[in-house]
């Protein structure tokens, strides 16, 4: 199974900050990676698919990059509504594993 | 508008069974693969099972193989997860999601399954 390791697991930041979350895969997954945002009590929301494709309606301050084994999610200027938990997920092969999550706190 | 609505969760004793359903609307259900993802209380997301758009291929996480069965009814626009031999560690919110080239682009609100005596 492919393991995904996110870093950091917790991140404290302020409104207006630029933040980067990293997701490392235990083996190459090409660009078969998605990023999700989840707020407490809510379903996950797809932000980015195929490593760098921004979903419709997602603000342009979110961006994704990477391929192979290392990927990043960047938020260029944090807004109050961005404080949430972020997950990466690989869909290169089954089982479609998730990273452990990164909780972004004020 | 795409909508996914899960149902069927509840309290069940260890060893018991439950059948979850996911009612889909707002898109051509038969054109999409579908997935179940769960989240134990206070924990991260765990992919559980997926089914291809034509139902020909099904995939499961190892921890549920032989106990859970994913299925779909395209005539009813519904996805199901039959869960047998339930264990305490199956306690979670279960989400259905539409497959978008491998990622889940639409998710339901989730249904809570609690396995406890």
Tab-separated table of C-alpha atoms in Angstrom:
chain	number	residue	atom	x	y	z
A	1	UNK	CA	0.000	0.000	0.000
A	2	UNK	CA	1.127	3.541	-0.663
A	3	UNK	CA	1.651	5.580	2.492
A	4	UNK	CA	1.131	9.349	2.477
A	5	UNK	CA	2.846	11.459	5.116
A	6	UNK	CA	1.770	15.041	5.604
A	7	UNK	CA	3.877	17.673	7.303
A	8	UNK	CA	3.338	19.415	9.506
A	9	UNK	CA	0.469	17.714	11.364
A	10	UNK	CA	-0.387	21.002	13.081
A	11	UNK	CA	0.235	24.492	11.843
A	12	UNK	CA	-0.433	27.778	13.582
A	13	UNK	CA	-0.712	30.791	11.338
A	14	UNK	CA	-2.315	34.197	11.053
A	15	UNK	CA	-4.648	35.826	8.581
A	16	UNK	CA	-2.635	36.995	5.608
A	17	UNK	CA	0.154	34.443	6.062
A	18	UNK	CA	1.416	32.249	3.252
A	19	UNK	CA	1.423	28.591	4.286
A	20	UNK	CA	2.628	25.401	2.666
A	21	UNK	CA	1.631	21.833	3.504
A	22	UNK	CA	3.681	18.939	2.199
A	23	UNK	CA	2.515	15.433	1.302
A	24	UNK	CA	5.104	12.730	0.666
A	25	UNK	CA	4.241	9.398	-0.913
A	26	UNK	CA	6.065	6.178	-0.093
A	27	UNK	CA	6.388	5.460	-3.807
A	28	UNK	CA	5.845	7.387	-7.010
A	29	UNK	CA	2.261	8.277	-7.821
A	30	UNK	CA	2.801	10.514	-10.857
A	31	UNK	CA	0.264	13.346	-10.431
A	32	UNK	CA	-2.510	11.188	-8.990
A	33	UNK	CA	-3.007	13.286	-5.874
A	34	UNK	CA	-5.904	15.300	-4.518
A	35	UNK	CA	-6.187	17.828	-1.697
A	36	UNK	CA	-9.260	18.254	0.497
A	37	UNK	CA	-10.352	20.753	3.117
A	38	UNK	CA	-12.518	19.651	6.023
A	39	UNK	CA	-14.173	21.809	8.638
A	40	UNK	CA	-15.548	20.391	11.912
A	41	UNK	CA	-18.757	18.429	11.447
A	42	UNK	CA	-18.672	18.813	7.682
A	43	UNK	CA	-17.829	16.590	4.741
A	44	UNK	CA	-14.487	17.060	3.022
A	45	UNK	CA	-14.354	19.464	0.109
A	46	UNK	CA	-12.201	18.809	-2.931
A	47	UNK	CA	-9.787	21.674	-3.523
A	48	UNK	CA	-7.288	20.315	-6.007
A	49	UNK	CA	-7.202	17.224	-8.194
A	50	UNK	CA	-4.389	15.775	-10.286
A	51	UNK	CA	-1.860	17.509	-8.031
A	52	UNK	CA	-2.399	21.007	-9.416
A	53	UNK	CA	-5.863	21.393	-10.965
A	54	UNK	CA	-7.937	23.834	-8.971
A	55	UNK	CA	-11.559	22.798	-8.654
A	56	UNK	CA	-14.234	25.159	-9.903
A	57	UNK	CA	-15.210	27.690	-7.278
A	58	UNK	CA	-12.080	27.235	-5.173
A	59	UNK	CA	-10.307	30.553	-4.545
A	60	UNK	CA	-7.137	31.148	-6.502
A	61	UNK	CA	-5.133	31.638	-3.290
A	62	UNK	CA	-5.036	27.829	-3.145
A	63	UNK	CA	-2.503	26.091	-5.360
A	64	UNK	CA	-0.973	22.650	-5.634
A	65	UNK	CA	2.235	21.376	-7.121
A	66	UNK	CA	4.438	18.336	-7.324
A	67	UNK	CA	4.660	14.946	-8.921
A	68	UNK	CA	6.170	11.590	-8.149
A	69	UNK	CA	6.589	11.439	-4.387
A	70	UNK	CA	6.494	15.024	-3.141
A	71	UNK	CA	3.563	17.398	-3.302
A	72	UNK	CA	2.635	20.730	-1.792
A	73	UNK	CA	-0.529	22.660	-1.079
A	74	UNK	CA	0.021	26.382	-0.752
A	75	UNK	CA	-2.377	29.027	0.514
A	76	UNK	CA	-0.970	32.352	-0.589
A	77	UNK	CA	-2.792	34.613	1.884
A	78	UNK	CA	-4.763	32.951	4.643
A	79	UNK	CA	-8.338	34.019	5.138
A	80	UNK	CA	-10.402	33.358	8.279
A	81	UNK	CA	-12.443	30.684	6.492
A	82	UNK	CA	-9.288	28.712	5.618
A	83	UNK	CA	-8.715	27.504	9.155
A	84	UNK	CA	-9.548	23.821	8.821
A	85	UNK	CA	-7.951	20.408	8.425
A	86	UNK	CA	-6.369	19.510	5.093
A	87	UNK	CA	-5.879	16.023	3.684
A	88	UNK	CA	-4.035	14.671	0.676
A	89	UNK	CA	-5.197	11.482	-1.050
A	90	UNK	CA	-3.535	9.378	-3.716
A	91	UNK	CA	-5.502	7.717	-6.471
A	92	UNK	CA	-2.620	6.080	-8.295
A	93	UNK	CA	-3.587	2.672	-6.963
A	94	UNK	CA	-5.889	0.887	-4.551
A	95	UNK	CA	-6.249	1.254	-1.621
A	96	UNK	CA	-6.707	4.972	-2.164
A	97	UNK	CA	-4.927	6.169	0.929
A	98	UNK	CA	-5.197	9.525	2.683
A	99	UNK	CA	-2.547	11.428	4.547
A	100	UNK	CA	-3.047	11.799	8.277
A	101	UNK	CA	-4.183	15.403	7.945
A	102	UNK	CA	-2.825	18.842	8.736
A	103	UNK	CA	-4.796	20.971	11.175
A	104	UNK	CA	-4.397	24.644	10.397
A	105	UNK	CA	-5.107	26.786	13.437
A	106	UNK	CA	-5.119	30.444	14.176
B	1	UNK	CA	-27.384	20.441	-8.351
B	2	UNK	CA	-25.433	17.338	-7.410
B	3	UNK	CA	-26.665	15.828	-4.156
B	4	UNK	CA	-25.606	12.740	-2.248
B	5	UNK	CA	-27.620	11.734	0.797
B	6	UNK	CA	-26.514	8.879	3.030
B	7	UNK	CA	-28.821	6.884	5.265
B	8	UNK	CA	-28.869	3.668	7.235
B	9	UNK	CA	-26.461	4.439	10.034
B	10	UNK	CA	-27.180	3.745	13.665
B	11	UNK	CA	-26.212	1.785	16.751
B	12	UNK	CA	-25.423	-1.893	16.240
B	13	UNK	CA	-23.911	-4.551	18.478
B	14	UNK	CA	-20.542	-6.110	17.659
B	15	UNK	CA	-21.030	-8.875	15.131
B	16	UNK	CA	-24.152	-7.244	13.744
B	17	UNK	CA	-24.963	-5.921	10.293
B	18	UNK	CA	-26.023	-2.656	8.724
B	19	UNK	CA	-26.761	-1.559	5.184
B	20	UNK	CA	-25.863	1.982	4.257
B	21	UNK	CA	-27.412	3.720	1.290
B	22	UNK	CA	-26.480	6.808	-0.666
B	23	UNK	CA	-29.163	8.450	-2.800
B	24	UNK	CA	-27.743	10.392	-5.726
B	25	UNK	CA	-29.372	13.157	-7.737
B	26	UNK	CA	-28.445	15.998	-10.056
B	27	UNK	CA	-26.156	13.973	-12.318
B	28	UNK	CA	-26.160	10.847	-14.480
B	29	UNK	CA	-25.350	8.320	-11.780
B	30	UNK	CA	-24.468	5.506	-14.166
B	31	UNK	CA	-21.611	7.552	-15.646
B	32	UNK	CA	-19.602	7.718	-12.421
B	33	UNK	CA	-17.687	5.461	-10.138
B	34	UNK	CA	-18.550	5.869	-6.480
B	35	UNK	CA	-16.677	5.562	-3.210
B	36	UNK	CA	-17.253	5.146	0.524
B	37	UNK	CA	-14.924	6.926	2.947
B	38	UNK	CA	-15.164	6.797	6.733
B	39	UNK	CA	-13.925	8.875	9.614
B	40	UNK	CA	-13.691	7.531	13.129
B	41	UNK	CA	-14.459	10.024	15.898
B	42	UNK	CA	-11.640	12.548	16.159
B	43	UNK	CA	-9.581	10.749	13.510
B	44	UNK	CA	-8.620	11.222	9.884
B	45	UNK	CA	-10.223	10.062	6.681
B	46	UNK	CA	-10.043	6.424	5.636
B	47	UNK	CA	-10.953	5.178	2.158
B	48	UNK	CA	-13.218	2.123	2.517
B	49	UNK	CA	-14.413	0.926	-0.889
B	50	UNK	CA	-14.978	1.972	-4.483
B	51	UNK	CA	-17.045	0.661	-7.358
B	52	UNK	CA	-16.513	1.376	-11.033
B	53	UNK	CA	-19.214	3.112	-13.044
B	54	UNK	CA	-20.388	-0.136	-14.617
B	55	UNK	CA	-20.136	-2.070	-11.367
B	56	UNK	CA	-17.646	-4.492	-12.898
B	57	UNK	CA	-14.844	-3.761	-10.454
B	58	UNK	CA	-14.971	-3.275	-6.714
B	59	UNK	CA	-12.134	-2.448	-4.364
B	60	UNK	CA	-11.876	-2.589	-0.574
B	61	UNK	CA	-9.479	-1.612	2.167
B	62	UNK	CA	-7.995	-4.745	3.700
B	63	UNK	CA	-9.672	-4.217	7.076
B	64	UNK	CA	-13.167	-4.664	5.590
B	65	UNK	CA	-12.531	-7.298	2.927
B	66	UNK	CA	-14.870	-10.245	3.352
B	67	UNK	CA	-17.140	-8.260	5.674
B	68	UNK	CA	-18.314	-5.280	3.597
B	69	UNK	CA	-19.839	-5.296	0.119
B	70	UNK	CA	-20.240	-2.235	-2.070
B	71	UNK	CA	-22.968	-2.262	-4.703
B	72	UNK	CA	-24.938	0.103	-6.881
B	73	UNK	CA	-28.417	0.285	-8.347
B	74	UNK	CA	-28.343	2.535	-11.386
B	75	UNK	CA	-32.108	2.275	-11.848
B	76	UNK	CA	-32.570	3.764	-8.381
B	77	UNK	CA	-29.520	6.078	-8.551
B	78	UNK	CA	-28.258	4.602	-5.337
B	79	UNK	CA	-25.060	3.285	-3.822
B	80	UNK	CA	-24.985	0.780	-0.990
B	81	UNK	CA	-22.564	-0.601	1.554
B	82	UNK	CA	-23.541	-3.864	3.213
B	83	UNK	CA	-21.588	-4.166	6.434
B	84	UNK	CA	-21.473	-7.511	8.228
B	85	UNK	CA	-19.564	-8.790	11.248
B	86	UNK	CA	-19.206	-5.256	12.523
B	87	UNK	CA	-16.493	-4.426	15.023
B	88	UNK	CA	-15.971	-1.569	17.432
B	89	UNK	CA	-13.263	-0.206	15.139
B	90	UNK	CA	-15.847	0.228	12.362
B	91	UNK	CA	-17.439	3.024	14.387
B	92	UNK	CA	-17.251	6.111	12.195
B	93	UNK	CA	-19.083	8.599	10.060
B	94	UNK	CA	-19.456	7.043	6.627
B	95	UNK	CA	-19.447	9.309	3.595
B	96	UNK	CA	-20.275	8.473	-0.002
B	97	UNK	CA	-18.477	10.411	-2.687
B	98	UNK	CA	-18.630	10.682	-6.445
B	99	UNK	CA	-15.459	9.675	-8.263
B	100	UNK	CA	-13.967	12.418	-10.396
B	101	UNK	CA	-11.029	10.839	-12.204
B	102	UNK	CA	-10.074	9.201	-8.905
B	103	UNK	CA	-10.776	12.010	-6.470
B	104	UNK	CA	-14.099	12.678	-4.757
B	105	UNK	CA	-15.641	15.828	-6.146
B	106	UNK	CA	-18.988	15.632	-4.368
B	107	UNK	CA	-19.631	14.191	-0.925
B	108	UNK	CA	-22.691	13.441	1.138
B	109	UNK	CA	-23.179	14.755	4.662
B	110	UNK	CA	-22.303	11.399	6.204
B	111	UNK	CA	-24.103	8.838	8.339
B	112	UNK	CA	-22.865	7.736	11.759
B	113	UNK	CA	-22.329	4.062	12.492
B	114	UNK	CA	-21.738	3.134	16.124
B	115	UNK	CA	-20.735	-0.412	16.991
B	116	UNK	CA	-21.148	-1.005	20.680
B	117	UNK	CA	-22.782	-3.365	23.136
